[in-house]
mmCIF file of C-alpha atoms in Angstrom:
data_model
loop_
_atom_site.group_PDB
_atom_site.id
_atom_site.type_symbol
_atom_site.label_atom_id
_atom_site.label_comp_id
_atom_site.label_asym_id
_atom_site.label_seq_id
_atom_site.Cartn_x
_atom_site.Cartn_y
_atom_site.Cartn_z
ATOM 1 C CA MET A 1220 -58.033 -15.668 109.351
ATOM 2 C CA SER A 1221 -57.314 -14.818 112.953
ATOM 3 C CA LEU A 1222 -58.985 -11.854 114.718
ATOM 4 C CA ARG A 1223 -54.674 -10.810 114.891
ATOM 5 C CA THR A 1224 -54.399 -10.740 111.211
ATOM 6 C CA ARG A 1225 -57.033 -9.258 110.423
ATOM 7 C CA LEU A 1226 -56.158 -6.351 112.673
ATOM 8 C CA THR A 1227 -52.742 -6.664 111.741
ATOM 9 C CA ALA A 1228 -54.320 -6.169 108.260
ATOM 10 C CA THR A 1229 -56.857 -3.490 109.015
ATOM 11 C CA LEU A 1230 -53.995 -1.240 110.785
ATOM 12 C CA PHE A 1231 -52.086 -1.849 107.574
ATOM 13 C CA ALA A 1232 -55.014 -0.541 105.497
ATOM 14 C CA LEU A 1233 -55.553 2.198 107.542
ATOM 15 C CA GLY A 1234 -52.106 3.629 107.188
ATOM 16 C CA VAL A 1235 -51.240 2.824 103.490
ATOM 17 C CA VAL A 1236 -54.878 5.209 103.676
ATOM 18 C CA ALA A 1237 -53.255 7.748 105.990
ATOM 19 C CA THR A 1238 -50.012 8.041 104.054
ATOM 20 C CA ALA A 1239 -51.751 8.194 100.219
ATOM 21 C CA ILE A 1240 -54.136 11.069 100.778
ATOM 22 C CA PRO A 1241 -52.268 14.064 102.079
ATOM 23 C CA LEU A 1242 -49.580 13.134 99.040
ATOM 24 C CA ALA A 1243 -52.557 13.066 96.505
ATOM 25 C CA THR A 1244 -54.415 16.117 98.269
ATOM 26 C CA SER A 1245 -50.982 17.953 98.610
ATOM 27 C CA PRO A 1246 -50.371 20.627 95.754
ATOM 28 C CA ALA A 1247 -47.388 21.767 94.307
ATOM 29 C CA THR A 1248 -44.938 24.316 96.126
ATOM 30 C CA ALA A 1249 -42.680 26.184 94.070
ATOM 31 C CA ALA A 1250 -40.475 29.389 95.810
ATOM 32 C CA SER A 1251 -41.354 32.964 95.140
ATOM 33 C CA ALA A 1252 -38.290 35.447 95.020
ATOM 34 C CA HIS A 1253 -38.120 38.922 95.040
ATOM 35 C CA GLY A 1254 -41.604 39.496 95.526
ATOM 36 C CA CYS A 1255 -42.553 37.074 91.668
ATOM 37 C CA SER A 1256 -43.914 34.835 92.401
ATOM 38 C CA TYR A 1257 -44.764 31.446 90.730
ATOM 39 C CA PRO A 1258 -45.790 30.734 88.098
ATOM 40 C CA TYR A 1259 -44.323 34.418 86.648
ATOM 41 C CA VAL A 1260 -40.640 35.169 85.082
ATOM 42 C CA CYS A 1261 -41.147 39.036 86.971
ATOM 43 C CA LEU A 1262 -38.963 42.118 84.548
ATOM 44 C CA PHE A 1263 -37.639 44.752 86.940
ATOM 45 C CA ASN A 1264 -36.782 48.551 86.755
ATOM 46 C CA GLY A 1265 -33.488 48.437 88.847
ATOM 47 C CA SER A 1266 -32.065 45.787 90.259
ATOM 48 C CA TYR A 1267 -34.054 42.621 91.384
ATOM 49 C CA GLN A 1268 -32.942 43.296 94.846
ATOM 50 C CA SER A 1269 -34.211 46.968 95.344
ATOM 51 C CA GLY A 1270 -35.842 47.867 91.812
ATOM 52 C CA THR A 1271 -39.591 47.291 90.942
ATOM 53 C CA ILE A 1272 -41.392 44.605 88.698
ATOM 54 C CA TRP A 1273 -42.960 46.550 85.362
ATOM 55 C CA GLY A 1274 -44.347 42.446 84.208
ATOM 56 C CA ARG A 1275 -45.508 39.561 85.056
ATOM 57 C CA TYR A 1276 -45.425 37.272 81.988
ATOM 58 C CA LYS A 1277 -45.865 32.962 82.240
ATOM 59 C CA ASN A 1278 -47.832 31.413 79.196
ATOM 60 C CA PRO A 1279 -45.067 30.001 76.952
ATOM 61 C CA GLY A 1280 -43.801 31.758 73.618
ATOM 62 C CA TYR A 1281 -42.792 34.691 71.849
ATOM 63 C CA GLN A 1282 -44.197 38.197 72.855
ATOM 64 C CA SER A 1283 -43.318 41.566 71.997
ATOM 65 C CA MET A 1284 -43.084 43.813 75.428
ATOM 66 C CA PRO A 1285 -45.192 46.931 76.164
ATOM 67 C CA LYS A 1286 -43.153 49.025 73.426
ATOM 68 C CA ALA A 1287 -43.116 52.019 76.848
ATOM 69 C CA HIS A 1288 -41.007 49.329 78.134
ATOM 70 C CA TRP A 1289 -38.637 48.840 75.614
ATOM 71 C CA ASN A 1290 -35.069 48.433 76.829
ATOM 72 C CA THR A 1291 -36.198 49.295 79.816
ATOM 73 C CA THR A 1292 -35.670 46.245 81.788
ATOM 74 C CA ASP A 1293 -32.372 45.579 84.980
ATOM 75 C CA ALA A 1294 -33.278 42.731 86.152
ATOM 76 C CA VAL A 1295 -35.228 39.308 85.256
ATOM 77 C CA VAL A 1296 -36.689 36.178 88.262
ATOM 78 C CA ASN A 1297 -37.728 33.150 86.542
ATOM 79 C CA THR A 1298 -40.198 31.678 89.046
ATOM 80 C CA LEU A 1299 -41.203 28.332 86.917
ATOM 81 C CA ASN A 1300 -39.225 25.232 87.959
ATOM 82 C CA ASP A 1301 -39.282 23.682 84.536
ATOM 83 C CA ASP A 1302 -39.040 26.739 81.880
ATOM 84 C CA SER A 1303 -36.331 28.676 80.281
ATOM 85 C CA VAL A 1304 -36.746 32.553 79.422
ATOM 86 C CA TRP A 1305 -35.053 34.078 75.957
ATOM 87 C CA LEU A 1306 -34.319 38.139 76.828
ATOM 88 C CA LEU A 1307 -33.712 39.142 73.151
ATOM 89 C CA ASP A 1308 -32.567 42.240 71.987
ATOM 90 C CA THR A 1309 -33.854 42.684 68.179
ATOM 91 C CA GLY A 1310 -32.582 45.512 67.037
ATOM 92 C CA PRO A 1311 -29.004 44.886 66.259
ATOM 93 C CA SER A 1312 -28.567 41.795 63.402
ATOM 94 C CA PRO A 1313 -29.038 38.517 64.251
ATOM 95 C CA ASP A 1314 -31.160 39.518 67.327
ATOM 96 C CA ARG A 1315 -29.317 38.440 70.863
ATOM 97 C CA TYR A 1316 -31.408 36.681 73.251
ATOM 98 C CA ILE A 1317 -30.023 35.709 77.022
ATOM 99 C CA CYS A 1318 -31.505 32.451 78.284
ATOM 100 C CA ILE A 1319 -32.522 32.340 81.904
ATOM 101 C CA PRO A 1320 -32.945 29.281 83.550
ATOM 102 C CA ARG A 1321 -35.645 28.111 85.658
ATOM 103 C CA ASN A 1322 -35.623 29.074 88.969
ATOM 104 C CA THR A 1323 -33.170 31.867 88.510
ATOM 105 C CA SER A 1324 -32.724 35.651 88.565
ATOM 106 C CA VAL A 1325 -30.539 38.168 87.375
ATOM 107 C CA ASN A 1326 -29.589 41.218 87.955
ATOM 108 C CA LEU A 1327 -28.770 42.170 83.751
ATOM 109 C CA GLY A 1328 -26.008 45.056 84.195
ATOM 110 C CA ASP A 1329 -24.223 41.338 85.114
ATOM 111 C CA TYR A 1330 -24.139 40.774 81.811
ATOM 112 C CA ALA A 1331 -21.511 41.868 78.703
ATOM 113 C CA HIS A 1332 -23.297 42.778 75.416
ATOM 114 C CA PRO A 1333 -22.164 41.549 72.353
ATOM 115 C CA ASN A 1334 -22.363 44.816 70.804
ATOM 116 C CA GLY A 1335 -21.123 46.500 74.126
ATOM 117 C CA GLY A 1336 -22.458 47.627 76.552
ATOM 118 C CA THR A 1337 -24.456 45.134 79.069
ATOM 119 C CA TRP A 1338 -28.205 43.204 78.648
ATOM 120 C CA ALA A 1339 -29.533 45.762 81.373
ATOM 121 C CA ASN A 1340 -31.810 48.321 78.869
ATOM 122 C CA ASP A 1341 -31.882 46.400 75.761
ATOM 123 C CA VAL A 1342 -34.448 43.981 75.679
ATOM 124 C CA ASP A 1343 -37.656 44.357 74.194
ATOM 125 C CA VAL A 1344 -38.520 41.050 73.657
ATOM 126 C CA ILE A 1345 -39.127 37.250 75.551
ATOM 127 C CA ASN A 1346 -39.953 34.001 74.981
ATOM 128 C CA ILE A 1347 -40.557 31.402 78.056
ATOM 129 C CA TRP A 1348 -40.121 28.050 76.224
ATOM 130 C CA PRO A 1349 -42.767 25.434 76.937
ATOM 131 C CA PRO A 1350 -41.769 22.505 79.950
ATOM 132 C CA SER A 1351 -39.665 19.778 76.938
ATOM 133 C CA ASP A 1352 -37.495 22.038 77.641
ATOM 134 C CA ASN A 1353 -36.204 20.807 81.506
ATOM 135 C CA GLY A 1354 -35.812 25.103 82.637
ATOM 136 C CA LEU A 1355 -32.662 24.664 80.600
ATOM 137 C CA CYS A 1356 -30.225 27.013 78.885
ATOM 138 C CA SER A 1357 -28.080 24.606 76.114
ATOM 139 C CA GLY A 1358 -28.714 21.860 78.566
ATOM 140 C CA THR A 1359 -26.883 23.859 81.489
ATOM 141 C CA THR A 1360 -28.453 25.583 84.747
ATOM 142 C CA GLN A 1361 -26.172 28.783 83.683
ATOM 143 C CA VAL A 1362 -26.972 32.116 81.972
ATOM 144 C CA ARG A 1363 -26.241 31.282 78.249
ATOM 145 C CA GLN A 1364 -26.230 34.111 75.382
ATOM 146 C CA GLY A 1365 -26.506 32.921 71.654
ATOM 147 C CA SER A 1366 -27.897 34.754 68.190
ATOM 148 C CA VAL A 1367 -30.903 33.725 66.007
ATOM 149 C CA PRO A 1368 -30.903 35.167 62.683
ATOM 150 C CA ASP A 1369 -33.394 38.626 62.237
ATOM 151 C CA GLY A 1370 -37.569 37.944 62.481
ATOM 152 C CA TRP A 1371 -37.037 34.465 64.517
ATOM 153 C CA ARG A 1372 -39.627 33.036 65.652
ATOM 154 C CA PRO A 1373 -40.029 29.990 67.517
#
């Protein structure tokens, strides 16, 4: 093998290694929004633009909110990259939900509640879906609403 061929092969190998190292060591990045850092779903008293965060959730699953915060949530910020979130109102029959897709901020007062009024101050349970849902709501990145039977649990 000629000196030129060995030099070319060595430079090529070094280029491959130099390119691979930053890719292997770069952490996954995700954006924070409105004071809510990744990987959290933050619940706000007031709007997400000017309110205060009262709760941060990140674990998948169905979770009741502390009773002190039942029906106090005005806004939600979902910084998760691949999980959608259901906020539930378990007071009416059947239970109602509003689905917040991945990487979405929502002022709940902007969405009409099926029982009248808006979703602001009508939430008492949160369900963070696992990554297998791809962070979608009914197959879309749009906020969706629906109902489930009373006492429903995933």
